CSV table of C-alpha atoms and ligand atoms in Angstrom, one decimal:
chain,number,residue,atom,x,y,z
A,93,MET,CA,-8.2,19.5,-13.8
A,94,GLN,CA,-5.0,18.5,-12.1
A,95,GLU,CA,-5.3,17.7,-8.3
A,96,VAL,CA,-2.4,19.0,-6.2
A,97,ARG,CA,-2.9,18.2,-2.5
A,98,ALA,CA,-2.1,16.1,0.5
A,99,ASP,CA,1.2,18.3,1.2
A,100,ARG,CA,2.2,19.0,4.4
A,101,SER,CA,0.0,21.6,5.7
A,102,GLU,CA,-2.9,19.4,5.1
A,103,ALA,CA,-3.3,16.8,7.5
A,104,VAL,CA,-5.5,14.2,6.9
A,105,SER,CA,-8.4,15.5,9.4
A,106,MET,CA,-11.8,14.9,8.8
A,107,ARG,CA,-13.6,16.1,11.9
A,108,PRO,CA,-16.7,17.6,10.5
A,109,PHE,CA,-17.9,14.3,8.8
A,110,PHE,CA,-18.1,12.9,12.6
A,111,THR,CA,-20.7,14.7,14.0
A,112,GLU,CA,-22.7,15.5,10.7
A,113,GLU,CA,-22.6,12.6,8.3
A,114,PHE,CA,-22.0,10.0,11.2
A,115,VAL,CA,-25.4,10.9,12.9
A,116,HIS,CA,-27.3,11.3,9.8
A,117,LEU,CA,-26.5,7.5,9.1
A,118,HIS,CA,-26.4,6.0,12.2
A,119,GLY,CA,-28.6,8.2,14.4
A,120,PRO,CA,-28.1,9.5,17.8
A,121,GLY,CA,-26.5,7.1,20.1
A,122,ASP,CA,-25.5,6.8,24.2
A,123,HIS,CA,-21.7,6.0,24.1
A,124,GLU,CA,-19.0,8.2,22.8
A,125,ALA,CA,-17.4,8.2,19.7
A,126,ARG,CA,-14.1,7.4,19.0
A,127,SER,CA,-11.7,8.4,15.7
A,128,PHE,CA,-8.5,6.3,14.1
A,129,LEU,CA,-6.8,7.3,11.1
A,130,ALA,CA,-4.8,4.6,8.7
A,131,PRO,CA,-2.4,5.5,6.1
A,132,GLY,CA,-1.9,4.5,2.9
A,133,ARG,CA,1.6,3.7,1.3
A,134,ILE,CA,3.9,4.3,-1.4
A,135,ASN,CA,6.8,1.8,-2.2
A,136,LEU,CA,10.0,3.6,-2.5
A,137,ILE,CA,12.2,1.2,-4.1
A,138,GLY,CA,11.9,-2.8,-3.9
A,139,GLU,CA,9.0,-3.9,-6.0
A,140,HIS,CA,8.0,-7.3,-6.5
A,141,ILE,CA,10.4,-8.1,-3.7
A,142,ASP,CA,8.4,-8.9,-0.9
A,143,TYR,CA,7.1,-12.1,-2.2
A,144,ASN,CA,10.6,-13.1,-3.1
A,145,GLY,CA,11.7,-13.2,0.4
A,146,GLY,CA,13.6,-9.6,0.6
A,147,LEU,CA,14.3,-6.0,1.4
A,148,VAL,CA,11.8,-3.5,0.7
A,149,MET,CA,11.6,0.2,1.3
A,150,PRO,CA,7.9,1.3,1.7
A,151,ALA,CA,6.8,4.5,3.4
A,152,ALA,CA,3.2,5.5,4.6
A,153,ILE,CA,1.7,8.7,3.3
A,154,ASN,CA,-0.3,11.4,4.0
A,155,LEU,CA,-3.2,10.0,2.1
A,156,GLY,CA,-5.7,7.7,4.3
A,157,ILE,CA,-8.6,6.5,5.6
A,158,ALA,CA,-10.3,7.9,8.8
A,159,ALA,CA,-12.9,5.8,11.2
A,160,ALA,CA,-15.5,7.2,13.2
A,161,CYS,CA,-16.3,4.4,15.7
A,162,ARG,CA,-19.5,4.3,18.4
A,163,PRO,CA,-20.2,1.5,20.4
A,164,ARG,CA,-23.5,-0.1,20.5
A,165,SER,CA,-24.9,-2.2,23.4
A,166,ASP,CA,-25.9,-4.8,21.3
A,167,HIS,CA,-23.5,-7.1,19.3
A,168,LEU,CA,-24.2,-5.6,15.9
A,169,VAL,CA,-21.4,-3.9,13.8
A,170,ARG,CA,-23.1,-1.4,10.9
A,171,LEU,CA,-20.2,0.0,8.8
A,172,HIS,CA,-20.5,3.0,6.5
A,173,SER,CA,-18.3,4.4,3.9
A,174,SER,CA,-18.3,8.1,2.2
A,175,ASP,CA,-17.2,6.8,-0.6
A,176,ASP,CA,-19.3,3.8,-1.1
A,177,PRO,CA,-23.4,3.7,-0.7
A,178,LEU,CA,-23.4,0.2,0.2
A,179,ALA,CA,-24.2,-0.3,3.7
A,180,VAL,CA,-22.9,-3.3,5.6
A,181,GLU,CA,-24.1,-5.1,8.6
A,182,ILE,CA,-22.3,-7.9,10.5
A,183,ASP,CA,-23.6,-9.7,13.7
A,184,LEU,CA,-20.7,-10.8,15.9
A,185,ASP,CA,-23.0,-13.3,17.4
A,186,ARG,CA,-22.9,-15.5,14.1
A,187,PRO,CA,-20.1,-16.7,11.9
A,188,ILE,CA,-18.5,-14.4,9.3
A,189,GLU,CA,-18.1,-15.9,6.3
A,190,PRO,CA,-16.9,-14.1,2.8
A,191,ASP,CA,-19.9,-13.0,1.0
A,192,PRO,CA,-20.0,-11.4,-2.6
A,193,ALA,CA,-22.9,-9.3,-1.7
A,194,ARG,CA,-20.9,-7.3,1.1
A,195,GLY,CA,-18.8,-5.7,-1.5
A,196,TRP,CA,-16.4,-3.5,0.0
A,197,GLY,CA,-17.3,-5.0,3.4
A,198,ASN,CA,-15.4,-8.1,3.0
A,199,TYR,CA,-12.3,-6.2,3.9
A,200,PRO,CA,-13.3,-5.1,7.6
A,201,ALA,CA,-15.6,-8.4,7.9
A,202,GLY,CA,-12.6,-10.7,7.2
A,203,VAL,CA,-10.4,-8.6,9.5
A,204,LEU,CA,-13.7,-8.8,12.6
A,205,HIS,CA,-13.4,-12.7,11.6
A,206,GLU,CA,-9.7,-13.2,12.0
A,207,LEU,CA,-10.0,-10.9,15.4
A,208,LEU,CA,-13.0,-13.3,16.6
A,209,LEU,CA,-10.7,-16.4,15.8
A,210,GLN,CA,-8.4,-14.9,18.2
A,211,GLY,CA,-10.6,-14.7,21.1
A,212,VAL,CA,-10.8,-10.7,21.2
A,213,ASP,CA,-14.0,-9.8,22.8
A,214,LEU,CA,-15.2,-7.3,20.2
A,215,ARG,CA,-17.6,-4.8,20.8
A,216,GLY,CA,-21.1,-3.8,18.7
A,217,THR,CA,-20.2,-0.9,17.2
A,218,ASP,CA,-21.3,1.8,14.3
A,219,VAL,CA,-18.5,2.9,11.8
A,220,LEU,CA,-18.1,5.6,9.2
A,221,PHE,CA,-15.1,5.4,7.1
A,222,THR,CA,-14.0,8.4,5.0
A,223,THR,CA,-10.9,8.8,3.0
A,224,THR,CA,-8.6,10.7,1.1
A,225,LEU,CA,-7.0,7.8,-0.4
A,226,PRO,CA,-8.2,6.5,-4.1
A,227,GLN,CA,-9.1,3.2,-4.1
A,228,GLY,CA,-7.8,0.7,-6.3
A,229,ALA,CA,-4.7,3.1,-7.3
A,230,GLY,CA,-1.8,1.0,-5.9
A,231,LEU,CA,-1.6,3.1,-2.8
A,232,SER,CA,-3.2,0.3,-0.6
A,233,SER,CA,-6.3,1.1,0.6
A,234,SER,CA,-7.3,-2.4,0.9
A,235,ALA,CA,-4.5,-2.7,3.8
A,236,ALA,CA,-5.5,0.7,4.9
A,237,MET,CA,-9.0,-0.7,5.4
A,238,GLY,CA,-7.9,-3.9,6.9
A,239,VAL,CA,-5.3,-2.3,9.4
A,240,LEU,CA,-7.8,0.7,10.8
A,241,THR,CA,-10.5,-2.1,11.3
A,242,ALA,CA,-8.1,-4.4,13.4
A,243,PHE,CA,-6.8,-1.0,15.3
A,244,SER,CA,-10.0,0.6,15.8
A,245,PHE,CA,-11.7,-2.5,17.2
A,246,LEU,CA,-8.8,-3.8,19.3
A,247,ALA,CA,-8.9,-0.2,21.1
A,248,LEU,CA,-12.6,-0.3,21.4
A,249,ALA,CA,-12.3,-3.9,23.2
A,250,GLU,CA,-9.7,-2.6,25.6
A,251,ALA,CA,-7.1,-4.8,23.8
A,252,PRO,CA,-3.4,-4.2,23.3
A,253,THR,CA,-3.2,-2.3,19.9
A,254,SER,CA,0.7,-1.9,20.6
A,255,ASP,CA,2.0,-5.2,18.7
A,256,LEU,CA,1.5,-3.8,15.4
A,257,LYS,CA,3.6,-6.6,13.6
A,258,ALA,CA,1.2,-9.1,14.9
A,259,ILE,CA,-2.0,-6.5,13.5
A,260,ALA,CA,-0.3,-6.5,10.6
A,261,LEU,CA,0.2,-10.3,9.9
A,262,LEU,CA,-3.3,-10.6,11.0
A,263,CYS,CA,-4.6,-8.5,8.1
A,264,GLN,CA,-2.7,-9.9,5.7
A,265,LYS,CA,-3.9,-13.2,6.6
A,266,ALA,CA,-7.9,-11.9,6.2
A,267,GLU,CA,-6.8,-10.4,3.0
A,268,ASN,CA,-5.4,-13.4,1.8
A,269,GLN,CA,-7.8,-15.9,3.1
A,270,PHE,CA,-10.9,-14.1,3.5
A,271,VAL,CA,-11.1,-11.4,0.4
A,272,GLY,CA,-9.0,-13.8,-1.8
A,273,VAL,CA,-6.2,-11.4,-2.4
A,274,ASN,CA,-2.8,-13.1,-2.6
A,275,CYS,CA,-0.8,-10.3,-1.3
A,276,GLY,CA,2.7,-10.1,0.3
A,277,ILE,CA,3.3,-8.6,4.1
A,278,MET,CA,4.5,-5.1,2.7
A,279,ASP,CA,1.6,-3.5,2.5
A,280,GLN,CA,0.2,-4.0,5.8
A,281,PHE,CA,3.5,-3.6,7.5
A,282,ALA,CA,3.7,0.4,6.0
A,283,VAL,CA,0.2,0.9,6.9
A,284,ALA,CA,0.6,-0.4,10.6
A,285,LEU,CA,4.2,0.7,11.2
A,286,GLY,CA,4.9,3.7,9.2
A,287,LYS,CA,6.5,6.5,10.9
A,288,GLU,CA,6.9,10.3,10.2
A,289,ASP,CA,9.7,11.2,7.8
A,290,CYS,CA,11.0,7.8,7.7
A,291,ALA,CA,10.9,5.2,5.3
A,292,LEU,CA,10.5,1.3,6.5
A,293,LEU,CA,13.5,-1.2,5.4
A,294,LEU,CA,11.7,-4.1,5.8
A,295,ASN,CA,12.9,-8.0,5.7
A,296,CYS,CA,9.8,-10.0,4.1
A,297,GLU,CA,11.5,-13.1,5.1
A,298,SER,CA,12.0,-12.5,8.5
A,299,HIS,CA,9.9,-9.2,8.9
A,300,ASP,CA,12.6,-7.9,11.0
A,301,TYR,CA,12.7,-3.6,9.8
A,302,HIS,CA,14.4,-0.3,10.7
A,303,TYR,CA,13.5,2.9,10.0
A,304,VAL,CA,15.5,5.2,7.1
A,305,PRO,CA,15.0,8.5,7.9
A,306,VAL,CA,14.1,10.2,4.5
A,307,ALA,CA,15.4,14.3,4.5
A,308,MET,CA,14.0,15.4,1.7
A,309,GLY,CA,15.1,18.9,2.2
A,310,ALA,CA,14.5,21.2,-0.8
A,311,HIS,CA,12.6,18.2,-2.5
A,312,ALA,CA,9.4,16.2,-2.4
A,313,CYS,CA,8.1,13.0,-3.5
A,314,VAL,CA,5.1,13.7,-5.7
A,315,ILE,CA,2.9,10.7,-6.4
A,316,MET,CA,1.2,10.7,-10.0
A,317,ASN,CA,-1.9,8.9,-10.4
A,318,THR,CA,-2.1,7.5,-14.3
A,319,SER,CA,-6.0,7.3,-13.5
A,320,ARG,CA,-5.9,4.0,-15.2
A,321,GLN,CA,-7.4,1.4,-12.9
A,322,ARG,CA,-5.0,-1.7,-12.7
A,323,ARG,CA,-6.1,-4.2,-15.6
A,324,LEU,CA,-5.0,-7.7,-15.7
A,325,ALA,CA,-3.0,-7.2,-12.2
A,326,ASP,CA,-4.4,-10.3,-10.5
A,327,SER,CA,-3.9,-12.5,-13.0
A,328,LYS,CA,-0.3,-11.1,-14.2
A,329,TYR,CA,0.8,-10.9,-10.5
A,330,ASN,CA,0.2,-14.7,-10.0
A,331,LYS,CA,2.2,-15.1,-13.3
A,332,ARG,CA,5.1,-13.4,-11.9
A,333,ARG,CA,4.9,-15.2,-8.5
A,334,ALA,CA,4.9,-18.4,-10.4
A,335,GLU,CA,7.8,-17.3,-12.7
A,336,CYS,CA,9.6,-16.7,-9.5
A,337,ASN,CA,8.9,-20.0,-8.2
A,338,ALA,CA,9.9,-21.8,-11.6
A,339,VAL,CA,13.4,-20.1,-11.1
A,340,LEU,CA,13.7,-21.1,-7.5
A,341,ARG,CA,13.0,-24.8,-8.6
A,342,LEU,CA,15.9,-25.0,-11.1
A,343,LEU,CA,18.0,-23.2,-8.7
A,344,GLU,CA,17.1,-25.5,-6.0
A,345,THR,CA,18.3,-28.7,-8.0
A,346,ASP,CA,21.7,-27.1,-6.9
A,347,ALA,CA,21.2,-25.5,-3.2
A,348,PRO,CA,17.9,-25.0,-1.4
A,349,ARG,CA,17.4,-21.2,-1.0
A,350,ASN,CA,14.4,-18.9,1.0
A,351,GLY,CA,13.7,-16.7,-1.7
A,352,LEU,CA,14.8,-15.4,-5.2
A,353,VAL,CA,16.6,-12.6,-3.6
A,354,HIS,CA,19.1,-14.8,-2.2
A,355,ALA,CA,20.3,-16.5,-5.7
A,356,SER,CA,23.3,-14.9,-7.6
A,357,TRP,CA,23.4,-14.0,-11.3
A,358,SER,CA,26.1,-16.4,-11.7
A,359,ASP,CA,23.8,-19.2,-10.4
A,360,VAL,CA,20.7,-18.2,-12.6
A,361,LEU,CA,23.2,-17.9,-15.7
A,362,SER,CA,24.0,-21.6,-15.3
A,363,HIS,CA,20.5,-23.3,-14.3
A,364,VAL,CA,18.3,-21.1,-16.1
A,365,SER,CA,18.3,-21.1,-20.1
A,366,ASP,CA,14.5,-19.7,-20.3
A,367,PRO,CA,15.1,-15.9,-21.6
A,368,VAL,CA,11.7,-14.9,-19.8
A,369,LEU,CA,12.7,-16.7,-16.6
A,370,ARG,CA,16.3,-15.4,-16.6
A,371,ARG,CA,15.1,-11.7,-17.0
A,372,ARG,CA,12.3,-12.3,-14.3
A,373,ALA,CA,15.2,-13.3,-12.1
A,374,HIS,CA,17.5,-10.6,-13.3
A,375,HIS,CA,15.0,-8.0,-12.1
A,376,VAL,CA,14.6,-9.3,-8.9
A,377,ILE,CA,18.5,-9.9,-8.0
A,378,SER,CA,19.1,-6.1,-9.4
A,379,GLU,CA,16.1,-4.6,-7.7
A,380,GLN,CA,17.4,-5.7,-4.1
A,381,ALA,CA,20.7,-4.6,-4.5
A,382,ARG,CA,19.2,-1.3,-5.4
A,383,VAL,CA,17.2,-1.4,-2.5
A,384,LYS,CA,20.5,-2.0,-0.3
A,385,ARG,CA,22.1,1.1,-2.3
A,386,ALA,CA,19.0,3.0,-1.8
A,387,SER,CA,18.9,3.0,2.1
A,388,ARG,CA,22.8,3.7,2.0
A,389,VAL,CA,22.3,6.7,-0.5
A,390,LEU,CA,19.3,8.2,1.3
A,391,ALA,CA,20.8,7.5,4.8
A,392,ALA,CA,23.6,9.7,3.4
A,393,GLY,CA,21.2,12.3,1.8
A,394,ASP,CA,22.5,11.9,-1.8
A,395,LEU,CA,18.8,12.7,-3.2
A,396,ALA,CA,20.4,12.6,-6.7
A,397,ALA,CA,21.8,9.0,-6.3
A,398,PHE,CA,18.5,8.1,-5.0
A,399,GLY,CA,16.8,9.6,-7.9
A,400,ARG,CA,18.8,7.5,-10.1
A,401,LEU,CA,17.7,4.3,-8.5
A,402,LEU,CA,14.3,5.2,-9.1
A,403,THR,CA,14.6,5.6,-12.9
A,404,GLU,CA,16.8,2.2,-12.8
A,405,SER,CA,14.1,0.5,-11.1
A,406,HIS,CA,11.6,1.5,-13.4
A,407,ALA,CA,13.4,0.5,-16.4
A,408,SER,CA,14.1,-3.3,-14.7
A,409,LEU,CA,10.2,-3.5,-14.3
A,410,ARG,CA,9.5,-2.3,-17.8
A,411,ASP,CA,12.2,-4.4,-19.5
A,412,ASP,CA,12.9,-7.4,-17.4
A,413,TYR,CA,9.8,-7.7,-15.3
A,414,GLU,CA,7.1,-6.5,-17.9
A,415,VAL,CA,4.6,-5.1,-15.2
A,416,THR,CA,4.7,-1.4,-16.0
A,417,GLY,CA,2.4,-1.3,-19.3
A,418,SER,CA,1.9,2.1,-21.6
A,419,HIS,CA,0.2,4.1,-19.1
A,420,LEU,CA,3.1,4.0,-16.1
A,421,ASP,CA,5.7,4.4,-18.8
A,422,ALA,CA,4.1,7.2,-20.2
A,423,ILE,CA,3.8,8.8,-17.0
A,424,VAL,CA,7.0,8.3,-15.8
A,425,GLY,CA,8.6,9.1,-19.5
A,426,ALA,CA,7.1,12.6,-19.0
A,427,ALA,CA,8.2,12.9,-15.3
A,428,LEU,CA,11.8,12.4,-16.4
A,429,GLN,CA,11.5,14.8,-19.3
A,430,ALA,CA,10.0,17.6,-16.9
A,431,PRO,CA,11.4,20.2,-14.7
A,432,GLY,CA,13.2,19.2,-11.4
A,433,CYS,CA,12.7,15.8,-11.6
A,434,LEU,CA,15.9,13.5,-10.0
A,435,GLY,CA,14.2,10.4,-11.0
A,436,ALA,CA,10.8,8.6,-11.3
A,437,ARG,CA,9.0,5.0,-11.2
A,438,MET,CA,6.0,3.1,-10.9
A,439,THR,CA,4.8,2.0,-7.4
A,440,GLY,CA,3.0,-1.2,-6.3
A,441,ALA,CA,2.0,-4.0,-8.2
A,442,GLY,CA,1.7,-2.3,-11.5
A,443,PHE,CA,-0.4,-2.2,-14.9
A,444,GLY,CA,-1.6,1.2,-14.0
A,445,GLY,CA,-2.4,2.9,-10.7
A,446,CYS,CA,0.4,5.3,-9.3
A,447,ALA,CA,4.2,6.4,-10.3
A,448,ILE,CA,6.3,8.3,-7.7
A,449,ALA,CA,8.9,11.2,-8.7
A,450,LEU,CA,11.5,12.9,-6.9
A,451,VAL,CA,11.0,16.5,-7.6
A,452,GLU,CA,12.5,20.2,-6.6
A,453,ARG,CA,10.0,21.6,-4.4
A,454,ALA,CA,10.6,25.0,-6.2
A,455,GLU,CA,9.5,23.2,-9.6
A,456,ILE,CA,6.5,21.4,-8.6
A,457,SER,CA,4.0,23.4,-10.5
A,458,ASN,CA,6.2,23.3,-13.6
A,459,PHE,CA,6.8,19.7,-13.2
A,460,THR,CA,3.0,19.2,-12.7
A,461,ALA,CA,2.2,21.1,-15.7
A,462,SER,CA,4.5,19.6,-17.8
A,463,VAL,CA,3.7,16.0,-16.8
A,464,ARG,CA,0.3,16.8,-17.3
A,465,SER,CA,0.1,17.8,-20.7
A,466,ALA,CA,2.5,15.1,-22.0
A,467,TYR,CA,0.5,12.5,-20.2
A,468,LEU,CA,-2.6,13.7,-21.8
A,469,ALA,CA,-1.5,14.1,-25.1
A,470,ALA,CA,-0.1,10.4,-24.9
A,471,THR,CA,-3.1,8.7,-23.4
A,472,GLY,CA,-6.3,10.9,-23.2
A,473,LEU,CA,-6.6,10.6,-19.5
A,474,GLU,CA,-6.0,13.6,-17.1
A,475,PRO,CA,-3.6,12.3,-14.3
A,476,ALA,CA,-3.6,13.3,-10.7
A,477,PHE,CA,-0.8,14.6,-8.5
A,478,TYR,CA,-0.7,14.3,-4.5
A,479,VAL,CA,2.5,16.0,-3.3
A,480,THR,CA,3.2,13.9,-0.2
A,481,HIS,CA,5.6,13.0,2.9
A,482,ALA,CA,6.1,10.3,4.8
A,483,ALA,CA,3.8,9.8,7.7
A,484,ASP,CA,2.8,7.8,11.0
A,485,GLY,CA,1.1,4.6,10.9
A,486,VAL,CA,-2.1,3.9,12.0
A,487,HIS,CA,-3.1,5.6,15.7
A,488,GLU,CA,-6.0,7.2,17.3
A,489,THR,CA,-6.9,10.5,16.5
A,490,THR,CA,-9.7,11.3,19.2
A,491,GLY,CA,-9.1,14.4,20.6
A,492,GLU,CA,-6.5,15.8,18.1
A,493,GLY,CA,-7.3,18.9,17.1
B,176,ADP,P1,-5.6,-0.7,-3.3
B,176,ADP,O1,-5.3,-1.4,-2.4
B,176,ADP,O2,-4.3,-0.3,-4.2
B,176,ADP,O3,-6.2,0.7,-3.2
B,176,ADP,P2,-7.5,-2.9,-3.8
B,176,ADP,O4,-8.2,-3.1,-4.8
B,176,ADP,O5,-6.4,-3.7,-3.2
B,176,ADP,O6,-6.7,-1.4,-4.2
B,176,ADP,O7,-8.3,-2.2,-2.8
B,176,ADP,C1,-9.5,-1.5,-2.9
B,176,ADP,C2,-10.7,-2.0,-2.5
B,176,ADP,O8,-10.6,-1.7,-1.1
B,176,ADP,C3,-12.0,-1.0,-2.9
B,176,ADP,O9,-12.7,-1.6,-4.2
B,176,ADP,C4,-12.7,-1.3,-1.7
B,176,ADP,O10,-13.3,-2.6,-1.5
B,176,ADP,C5,-11.9,-1.5,-0.6
B,176,ADP,N1,-11.7,0.1,-0.1
B,176,ADP,C6,-10.7,0.9,0.0
B,176,ADP,N2,-11.1,2.1,0.4
B,176,ADP,C7,-12.0,2.0,0.9
B,176,ADP,C8,-13.2,3.1,1.4
B,176,ADP,N3,-12.6,4.5,1.6
B,176,ADP,N4,-14.6,2.7,1.5
B,176,ADP,C9,-14.8,1.6,1.0
B,176,ADP,N5,-14.0,0.5,0.5
B,176,ADP,C10,-12.8,0.9,0.5
B,177,MG,MG1,-4.5,-3.5,-2.1
């Protein structure tokens, strides 16, 4: 069965789990519970650009993770997830170290570790996470989990939560150093600072950003999950980072630069002879130009031009950067043949996970039916679809309907 959900009418609200599942898992307690929500993200355009110091254009989405949090009278943190049977307990009075046996709990544990290092007076708390965000599908459930933990625990400690940039940076550090995933800053930024109906134009070098209104009108962004877990993603991701650094070293014999996005193609041609390294650089330089064009055409409401840029971005990631893989190529190929599609590309690191397509609203069911049958025939896998829109970043939902 194909899945079409998360349209505007369906907010990521998970009220019922609060009372029933929470009390079942944690028992009755003396303190009031509070609830928080962090969205996942898509990257509209600017892929493999964050670690090259450039401009990216992610948006938070209306799929996310919710946390119900109830303070305790001791210094224990007890974490449950509706999506993972492993219960996690952390004693705030003892050093928090990475522990493979803690499984998914290392994501929140790393954030608690960083908050304690910053001197935040954390409270013992019972927590239940529940989610509408697929895990490991390239929609940044890991960043959502980290940012949600930081925001919730800061709020419960009555510490300021308004510096969302600082929260994003703290969570990136936790994912890099505690969990050991070498991610850039884009995911945490989008999850923390997303805004309804806006994309974020983020400079990954300076961390300056501004919002680009996304007026979709008669169109919608459809997320297409290949249902293929990302394979080789970590090793290939690290390899691409190393290749970009190798190009930069060759260019730096001439003039030092902060990131590969600042190089010109003529510089690359005169300093880099290796054909693979040239193609990697070509993706980075051309993708950066596409991000700049995309922000202009989006601001002008030219969705046809935006769609073409998405498709060009996918071709560059497939041919020059070689991070798409057969499943993402199959689903994007199917999308481009399907009714109502203005453009499509992979989103996230690649090698499986999700792609996005810009689709006429009136054609969405024809579109998903067509993509499903072509993709199923090509791969034997059942895809999932989420009709999505740009949503707010992390926030408290206590008291919301
Ligand atoms: P992505 O960020 O693309 O979803 P990652 O591999 O970076 O994929 O992060 C997925 C990991 O994040 C999961 O394996 C799990 O450890 C953790 N995680 C995400 N969401 C949840 C959740 N709702 N419950 C428990 N763990 C989660
Ligand atoms: Mg992740």
